[in-house]
JSON list of C-alpha atoms in Angstrom, two decimals:
[
{"chain": "R", "resi": 176, "resn": "MET", "atom": "CA", "xyz": [-27.96, 11.36, 7.16]},
{"chain": "R", "resi": 177, "resn": "THR", "atom": "CA", "xyz": [-28.39, 7.64, 7.77]},
{"chain": "R", "resi": 178, "resn": "GLN", "atom": "CA", "xyz": [-26.84, 4.36, 6.76]},
{"chain": "R", "resi": 179, "resn": "GLY", "atom": "CA", "xyz": [-29.68, 1.87, 6.59]},
{"chain": "R", "resi": 180, "resn": "ASP", "atom": "CA", "xyz": [-31.74, 2.54, 9.71]},
{"chain": "R", "resi": 181, "resn": "VAL", "atom": "CA", "xyz": [-28.87, 3.85, 11.82]},
{"chain": "R", "resi": 182, "resn": "PRO", "atom": "CA", "xyz": [-28.05, 7.56, 12.05]},
{"chain": "R", "resi": 183, "resn": "VAL", "atom": "CA", "xyz": [-24.40, 8.22, 11.23]},
{"chain": "R", "resi": 184, "resn": "GLY", "atom": "CA", "xyz": [-23.79, 9.83, 14.61]},
{"chain": "R", "resi": 185, "resn": "ALA", "atom": "CA", "xyz": [-25.06, 6.68, 16.36]},
{"chain": "R", "resi": 186, "resn": "MET", "atom": "CA", "xyz": [-22.12, 4.54, 15.26]},
{"chain": "R", "resi": 187, "resn": "ARG", "atom": "CA", "xyz": [-19.87, 3.51, 18.13]},
{"chain": "R", "resi": 188, "resn": "LEU", "atom": "CA", "xyz": [-16.35, 2.07, 18.05]},
{"chain": "R", "resi": 189, "resn": "THR", "atom": "CA", "xyz": [-14.73, -0.31, 20.52]},
{"chain": "R", "resi": 190, "resn": "ASP", "atom": "CA", "xyz": [-11.67, 0.72, 22.49]},
{"chain": "R", "resi": 191, "resn": "ALA", "atom": "CA", "xyz": [-9.64, -1.59, 20.23]},
{"chain": "R", "resi": 192, "resn": "VAL", "atom": "CA", "xyz": [-9.88, 0.96, 17.40]},
{"chain": "R", "resi": 193, "resn": "VAL", "atom": "CA", "xyz": [-6.49, 2.68, 17.32]},
{"chain": "R", "resi": 194, "resn": "ARG", "atom": "CA", "xyz": [-5.68, 6.35, 16.85]},
{"chain": "R", "resi": 195, "resn": "VAL", "atom": "CA", "xyz": [-3.24, 6.92, 14.00]},
{"chain": "R", "resi": 196, "resn": "ASP", "atom": "CA", "xyz": [-1.99, 9.71, 11.76]},
{"chain": "R", "resi": 197, "resn": "VAL", "atom": "CA", "xyz": [-4.50, 9.21, 8.92]},
{"chain": "R", "resi": 198, "resn": "ALA", "atom": "CA", "xyz": [-3.93, 12.69, 7.52]},
{"chain": "R", "resi": 199, "resn": "GLY", "atom": "CA", "xyz": [-0.16, 12.24, 7.61]},
{"chain": "R", "resi": 200, "resn": "TRP", "atom": "CA", "xyz": [-0.39, 8.86, 5.88]},
{"chain": "R", "resi": 201, "resn": "ALA", "atom": "CA", "xyz": [-2.61, 10.37, 3.19]},
{"chain": "R", "resi": 202, "resn": "ASN", "atom": "CA", "xyz": [-0.38, 13.41, 2.74]},
{"chain": "R", "resi": 203, "resn": "THR", "atom": "CA", "xyz": [2.67, 11.18, 2.26]},
{"chain": "R", "resi": 204, "resn": "ARG", "atom": "CA", "xyz": [0.71, 8.82, -0.03]},
{"chain": "R", "resi": 205, "resn": "ARG", "atom": "CA", "xyz": [1.02, 5.78, 2.21]},
{"chain": "R", "resi": 206, "resn": "ILE", "atom": "CA", "xyz": [-2.76, 5.56, 1.82]},
{"chain": "R", "resi": 207, "resn": "MET", "atom": "CA", "xyz": [-5.06, 6.95, -0.86]},
{"chain": "R", "resi": 208, "resn": "HIS", "atom": "CA", "xyz": [-8.40, 8.56, -0.09]},
{"chain": "R", "resi": 209, "resn": "VAL", "atom": "CA", "xyz": [-11.29, 6.91, -1.90]},
{"chain": "R", "resi": 210, "resn": "ARG", "atom": "CA", "xyz": [-13.37, 9.66, -3.45]},
{"chain": "R", "resi": 211, "resn": "HIS", "atom": "CA", "xyz": [-16.98, 9.26, -2.46]},
{"chain": "R", "resi": 212, "resn": "ASP", "atom": "CA", "xyz": [-19.74, 10.12, -4.92]},
{"chain": "R", "resi": 213, "resn": "GLY", "atom": "CA", "xyz": [-22.87, 10.72, -2.89]},
{"chain": "R", "resi": 214, "resn": "ASP", "atom": "CA", "xyz": [-23.94, 11.76, 0.56]},
{"chain": "R", "resi": 215, "resn": "ASP", "atom": "CA", "xyz": [-24.52, 8.38, 2.17]},
{"chain": "R", "resi": 216, "resn": "ALA", "atom": "CA", "xyz": [-20.94, 7.73, 3.31]},
{"chain": "R", "resi": 217, "resn": "VAL", "atom": "CA", "xyz": [-20.61, 6.75, 6.93]},
{"chain": "R", "resi": 218, "resn": "LEU", "atom": "CA", "xyz": [-16.81, 6.57, 7.13]},
{"chain": "R", "resi": 219, "resn": "PRO", "atom": "CA", "xyz": [-14.12, 8.15, 4.98]},
{"chain": "R", "resi": 220, "resn": "ALA", "atom": "CA", "xyz": [-12.39, 5.29, 3.17]},
{"chain": "R", "resi": 221, "resn": "PHE", "atom": "CA", "xyz": [-8.76, 4.79, 2.23]},
{"chain": "R", "resi": 222, "resn": "VAL", "atom": "CA", "xyz": [-6.70, 2.08, 0.56]},
{"chain": "R", "resi": 223, "resn": "PRO", "atom": "CA", "xyz": [-2.97, 1.51, 0.87]},
{"chain": "R", "resi": 224, "resn": "THR", "atom": "CA", "xyz": [-1.14, 2.95, -2.12]},
{"chain": "R", "resi": 225, "resn": "ALA", "atom": "CA", "xyz": [-0.02, -0.55, -3.14]},
{"chain": "R", "resi": 226, "resn": "GLY", "atom": "CA", "xyz": [-3.68, -1.58, -3.35]},
{"chain": "R", "resi": 227, "resn": "TRP", "atom": "CA", "xyz": [-4.54, 1.44, -5.50]},
{"chain": "R", "resi": 228, "resn": "VAL", "atom": "CA", "xyz": [-1.64, 0.64, -7.84]},
{"chain": "R", "resi": 229, "resn": "ARG", "atom": "CA", "xyz": [-2.86, -2.96, -8.04]},
{"chain": "R", "resi": 230, "resn": "LEU", "atom": "CA", "xyz": [-6.35, -1.77, -9.01]},
{"chain": "R", "resi": 231, "resn": "LEU", "atom": "CA", "xyz": [-4.97, 0.58, -11.67]},
{"chain": "R", "resi": 232, "resn": "GLU", "atom": "CA", "xyz": [-2.85, -2.21, -13.14]},
{"chain": "R", "resi": 233, "resn": "ARG", "atom": "CA", "xyz": [-5.78, -4.61, -13.14]},
{"chain": "R", "resi": 234, "resn": "TYR", "atom": "CA", "xyz": [-8.44, -2.31, -14.57]},
{"chain": "R", "resi": 235, "resn": "CYS", "atom": "CA", "xyz": [-6.67, 0.57, -16.33]},
{"chain": "R", "resi": 236, "resn": "THR", "atom": "CA", "xyz": [-3.46, -0.78, -17.83]},
{"chain": "R", "resi": 237, "resn": "GLY", "atom": "CA", "xyz": [-3.46, -4.57, -17.45]},
{"chain": "R", "resi": 238, "resn": "ALA", "atom": "CA", "xyz": [-5.48, -7.42, -18.85]},
{"chain": "R", "resi": 239, "resn": "GLY", "atom": "CA", "xyz": [-8.57, -6.79, -16.71]},
{"chain": "R", "resi": 240, "resn": "PRO", "atom": "CA", "xyz": [-12.15, -6.24, -17.84]},
{"chain": "R", "resi": 241, "resn": "VAL", "atom": "CA", "xyz": [-12.80, -3.93, -20.76]},
{"chain": "R", "resi": 242, "resn": "ASP", "atom": "CA", "xyz": [-14.93, -0.80, -20.62]},
{"chain": "R", "resi": 243, "resn": "GLY", "atom": "CA", "xyz": [-13.74, 2.11, -22.74]},
{"chain": "R", "resi": 244, "resn": "PRO", "atom": "CA", "xyz": [-12.96, 2.32, -26.45]},
{"chain": "R", "resi": 245, "resn": "ASP", "atom": "CA", "xyz": [-9.38, 1.21, -25.75]},
{"chain": "R", "resi": 246, "resn": "GLY", "atom": "CA", "xyz": [-10.57, -1.63, -23.53]},
{"chain": "R", "resi": 247, "resn": "ARG", "atom": "CA", "xyz": [-9.60, -0.03, -20.20]},
{"chain": "R", "resi": 248, "resn": "LEU", "atom": "CA", "xyz": [-11.43, 1.73, -17.38]},
{"chain": "R", "resi": 249, "resn": "SER", "atom": "CA", "xyz": [-10.52, 5.28, -16.45]},
{"chain": "R", "resi": 250, "resn": "PRO", "atom": "CA", "xyz": [-9.01, 5.80, -12.98]},
{"chain": "R", "resi": 251, "resn": "THR", "atom": "CA", "xyz": [-12.12, 7.83, -12.11]},
{"chain": "R", "resi": 252, "resn": "ARG", "atom": "CA", "xyz": [-14.38, 4.86, -12.92]},
{"chain": "R", "resi": 253, "resn": "VAL", "atom": "CA", "xyz": [-12.11, 2.59, -10.86]},
{"chain": "R", "resi": 254, "resn": "MET", "atom": "CA", "xyz": [-12.33, 5.04, -7.93]},
{"chain": "R", "resi": 255, "resn": "LEU", "atom": "CA", "xyz": [-16.14, 5.17, -8.10]},
{"chain": "R", "resi": 256, "resn": "GLY", "atom": "CA", "xyz": [-16.31, 1.38, -8.31]},
{"chain": "R", "resi": 257, "resn": "LEU", "atom": "CA", "xyz": [-13.94, 1.11, -5.36]},
{"chain": "R", "resi": 258, "resn": "ASP", "atom": "CA", "xyz": [-16.19, 3.38, -3.33]},
{"chain": "R", "resi": 259, "resn": "ARG", "atom": "CA", "xyz": [-19.19, 1.14, -4.03]},
{"chain": "R", "resi": 260, "resn": "ALA", "atom": "CA", "xyz": [-17.17, -2.02, -3.38]},
{"chain": "R", "resi": 261, "resn": "ILE", "atom": "CA", "xyz": [-15.96, -0.78, 0.00]},
{"chain": "R", "resi": 262, "resn": "ALA", "atom": "CA", "xyz": [-19.53, 0.13, 0.96]},
{"chain": "R", "resi": 263, "resn": "ARG", "atom": "CA", "xyz": [-20.67, -3.41, 0.07]},
{"chain": "R", "resi": 264, "resn": "LEU", "atom": "CA", "xyz": [-17.76, -4.99, 1.97]},
{"chain": "R", "resi": 265, "resn": "MET", "atom": "CA", "xyz": [-18.49, -2.86, 5.05]},
{"chain": "R", "resi": 266, "resn": "GLU", "atom": "CA", "xyz": [-22.16, -3.83, 4.87]},
{"chain": "R", "resi": 267, "resn": "ALA", "atom": "CA", "xyz": [-21.26, -7.50, 4.61]},
{"chain": "R", "resi": 268, "resn": "ALA", "atom": "CA", "xyz": [-18.71, -7.30, 7.41]},
{"chain": "R", "resi": 269, "resn": "ALA", "atom": "CA", "xyz": [-20.23, -4.87, 9.89]},
{"chain": "R", "resi": 270, "resn": "GLY", "atom": "CA", "xyz": [-23.83, -4.33, 8.83]},
{"chain": "R", "resi": 271, "resn": "ASP", "atom": "CA", "xyz": [-25.27, -6.54, 11.55]},
{"chain": "R", "resi": 272, "resn": "ASP", "atom": "CA", "xyz": [-23.24, -4.71, 14.20]},
{"chain": "R", "resi": 273, "resn": "VAL", "atom": "CA", "xyz": [-24.41, -1.31, 12.93]},
{"chain": "R", "resi": 274, "resn": "ARG", "atom": "CA", "xyz": [-28.08, -2.28, 12.75]},
{"chain": "R", "resi": 275, "resn": "ALA", "atom": "CA", "xyz": [-27.94, -3.83, 16.24]},
{"chain": "R", "resi": 276, "resn": "GLY", "atom": "CA", "xyz": [-26.29, -0.71, 17.67]},
{"chain": "R", "resi": 277, "resn": "ARG", "atom": "CA", "xyz": [-23.17, -2.64, 18.68]},
{"chain": "R", "resi": 278, "resn": "ALA", "atom": "CA", "xyz": [-19.81, -0.93, 18.70]},
{"chain": "R", "resi": 279, "resn": "LEU", "atom": "CA", "xyz": [-17.68, -1.60, 15.64]},
{"chain": "R", "resi": 280, "resn": "GLY", "atom": "CA", "xyz": [-14.44, -3.47, 16.22]},
{"chain": "R", "resi": 281, "resn": "ALA", "atom": "CA", "xyz": [-10.95, -2.56, 15.13]},
{"chain": "R", "resi": 282, "resn": "GLY", "atom": "CA", "xyz": [-11.46, -4.38, 11.88]},
{"chain": "R", "resi": 283, "resn": "TYR", "atom": "CA", "xyz": [-13.12, -7.08, 9.90]},
{"chain": "R", "resi": 284, "resn": "ILE", "atom": "CA", "xyz": [-11.91, -9.69, 7.48]},
{"chain": "R", "resi": 285, "resn": "VAL", "atom": "CA", "xyz": [-13.92, -10.56, 4.38]},
{"chain": "R", "resi": 286, "resn": "HIS", "atom": "CA", "xyz": [-13.10, -12.70, 1.39]},
{"chain": "R", "resi": 287, "resn": "SER", "atom": "CA", "xyz": [-13.26, -10.82, -1.89]},
{"chain": "R", "resi": 288, "resn": "ASP", "atom": "CA", "xyz": [-11.70, -10.60, -5.34]},
{"chain": "R", "resi": 289, "resn": "LEU", "atom": "CA", "xyz": [-11.48, -6.80, -5.02]},
{"chain": "R", "resi": 290, "resn": "PHE", "atom": "CA", "xyz": [-7.67, -6.59, -5.06]},
{"chain": "R", "resi": 291, "resn": "ASP", "atom": "CA", "xyz": [-6.83, -10.06, -6.34]},
{"chain": "R", "resi": 292, "resn": "PRO", "atom": "CA", "xyz": [-8.88, -11.97, -8.93]},
{"chain": "R", "resi": 293, "resn": "ALA", "atom": "CA", "xyz": [-8.12, -15.18, -7.03]},
{"chain": "R", "resi": 294, "resn": "GLY", "atom": "CA", "xyz": [-9.97, -13.80, -4.01]},
{"chain": "R", "resi": 295, "resn": "GLY", "atom": "CA", "xyz": [-8.72, -14.04, -0.48]},
{"chain": "R", "resi": 296, "resn": "ALA", "atom": "CA", "xyz": [-8.72, -12.10, 2.74]},
{"chain": "R", "resi": 297, "resn": "VAL", "atom": "CA", "xyz": [-9.38, -8.36, 2.54]},
{"chain": "R", "resi": 298, "resn": "HIS", "atom": "CA", "xyz": [-8.99, -6.44, 5.78]},
{"chain": "R", "resi": 299, "resn": "LEU", "atom": "CA", "xyz": [-11.27, -3.55, 6.68]},
{"chain": "R", "resi": 300, "resn": "ARG", "atom": "CA", "xyz": [-9.39, -1.67, 9.41]},
{"chain": "R", "resi": 301, "resn": "LEU", "atom": "CA", "xyz": [-11.22, 0.93, 11.43]},
{"chain": "R", "resi": 302, "resn": "VAL", "atom": "CA", "xyz": [-9.00, 3.69, 12.76]},
{"chain": "R", "resi": 303, "resn": "VAL", "atom": "CA", "xyz": [-9.43, 7.16, 14.22]},
{"chain": "R", "resi": 304, "resn": "ASP", "atom": "CA", "xyz": [-7.32, 10.08, 13.06]},
{"chain": "R", "resi": 305, "resn": "ARG", "atom": "CA", "xyz": [-5.41, 11.16, 16.14]},
{"chain": "R", "resi": 306, "resn": "ASP", "atom": "CA", "xyz": [-5.63, 14.88, 15.33]},
{"chain": "R", "resi": 307, "resn": "THR", "atom": "CA", "xyz": [-9.22, 15.22, 14.07]},
{"chain": "R", "resi": 308, "resn": "ALA", "atom": "CA", "xyz": [-10.86, 12.26, 15.89]},
{"chain": "R", "resi": 309, "resn": "VAL", "atom": "CA", "xyz": [-12.55, 11.29, 12.61]},
{"chain": "R", "resi": 310, "resn": "ALA", "atom": "CA", "xyz": [-13.19, 7.56, 12.26]},
{"chain": "R", "resi": 311, "resn": "CYS", "atom": "CA", "xyz": [-12.04, 6.06, 8.94]},
{"chain": "R", "resi": 312, "resn": "VAL", "atom": "CA", "xyz": [-11.75, 2.67, 7.29]},
{"chain": "R", "resi": 313, "resn": "ILE", "atom": "CA", "xyz": [-8.59, 1.52, 5.53]},
{"chain": "R", "resi": 314, "resn": "VAL", "atom": "CA", "xyz": [-9.23, -1.41, 3.20]},
{"chain": "R", "resi": 315, "resn": "GLY", "atom": "CA", "xyz": [-6.61, -3.68, 1.69]},
{"chain": "R", "resi": 316, "resn": "LEU", "atom": "CA", "xyz": [-4.76, -6.93, 1.50]},
{"chain": "R", "resi": 317, "resn": "PRO", "atom": "CA", "xyz": [-2.85, -7.88, 4.67]},
{"chain": "R", "resi": 318, "resn": "ASP", "atom": "CA", "xyz": [0.54, -7.42, 2.96]},
{"chain": "R", "resi": 319, "resn": "ASP", "atom": "CA", "xyz": [-0.43, -3.94, 1.76]},
{"chain": "R", "resi": 320, "resn": "LEU", "atom": "CA", "xyz": [-1.57, -2.93, 5.23]},
{"chain": "R", "resi": 321, "resn": "ALA", "atom": "CA", "xyz": [1.50, -4.37, 7.01]},
{"chain": "R", "resi": 322, "resn": "PRO", "atom": "CA", "xyz": [3.68, -1.23, 6.57]},
{"chain": "R", "resi": 323, "resn": "LEU", "atom": "CA", "xyz": [1.10, 0.75, 8.57]},
{"chain": "R", "resi": 324, "resn": "ASP", "atom": "CA", "xyz": [1.97, -1.31, 11.68]},
{"chain": "R", "resi": 325, "resn": "LEU", "atom": "CA", "xyz": [-1.62, -1.69, 12.81]},
{"chain": "R", "resi": 326, "resn": "PRO", "atom": "CA", "xyz": [-2.35, -4.29, 15.49]},
{"chain": "R", "resi": 327, "resn": "PRO", "atom": "CA", "xyz": [-3.00, -7.68, 13.86]},
{"chain": "R", "resi": 328, "resn": "LEU", "atom": "CA", "xyz": [-6.47, -9.02, 13.12]},
{"chain": "R", "resi": 329, "resn": "VAL", "atom": "CA", "xyz": [-7.27, -12.68, 13.46]},
{"chain": "R", "resi": 330, "resn": "GLU", "atom": "CA", "xyz": [-9.50, -14.51, 11.02]}
]
């Protein structure tokens, strides 16, 4: 399996990437796992629950874009779109590092309208689950990520 020209196993992380209880956070719904549809995923992706709620309000129950007969997207369609959006954000933020074989940092900051139609900073935080040693990315607005007590990123 590859991502671009880089084998998945070739990805390296800097020492700044922290070990956290990803599974515990997911099991207690502090973060939500982003279901991946396909076999090209490099990192399991998560969003803070507040970000997922924001997306549901925007696309499924609020005044967001229309898709279905009632004018709303299904949560499944939102999840699949979120998966693709995170892949694009990771490519924009870290693609050059991956292709050059450089270690990925603890996180990246991109500007996107993913969680807020006005745009703004979206943080892509790389973490390693402390029990399984699986690298993951947690994507969200800074305020939504704050309760996770991750070390700060600077823009």
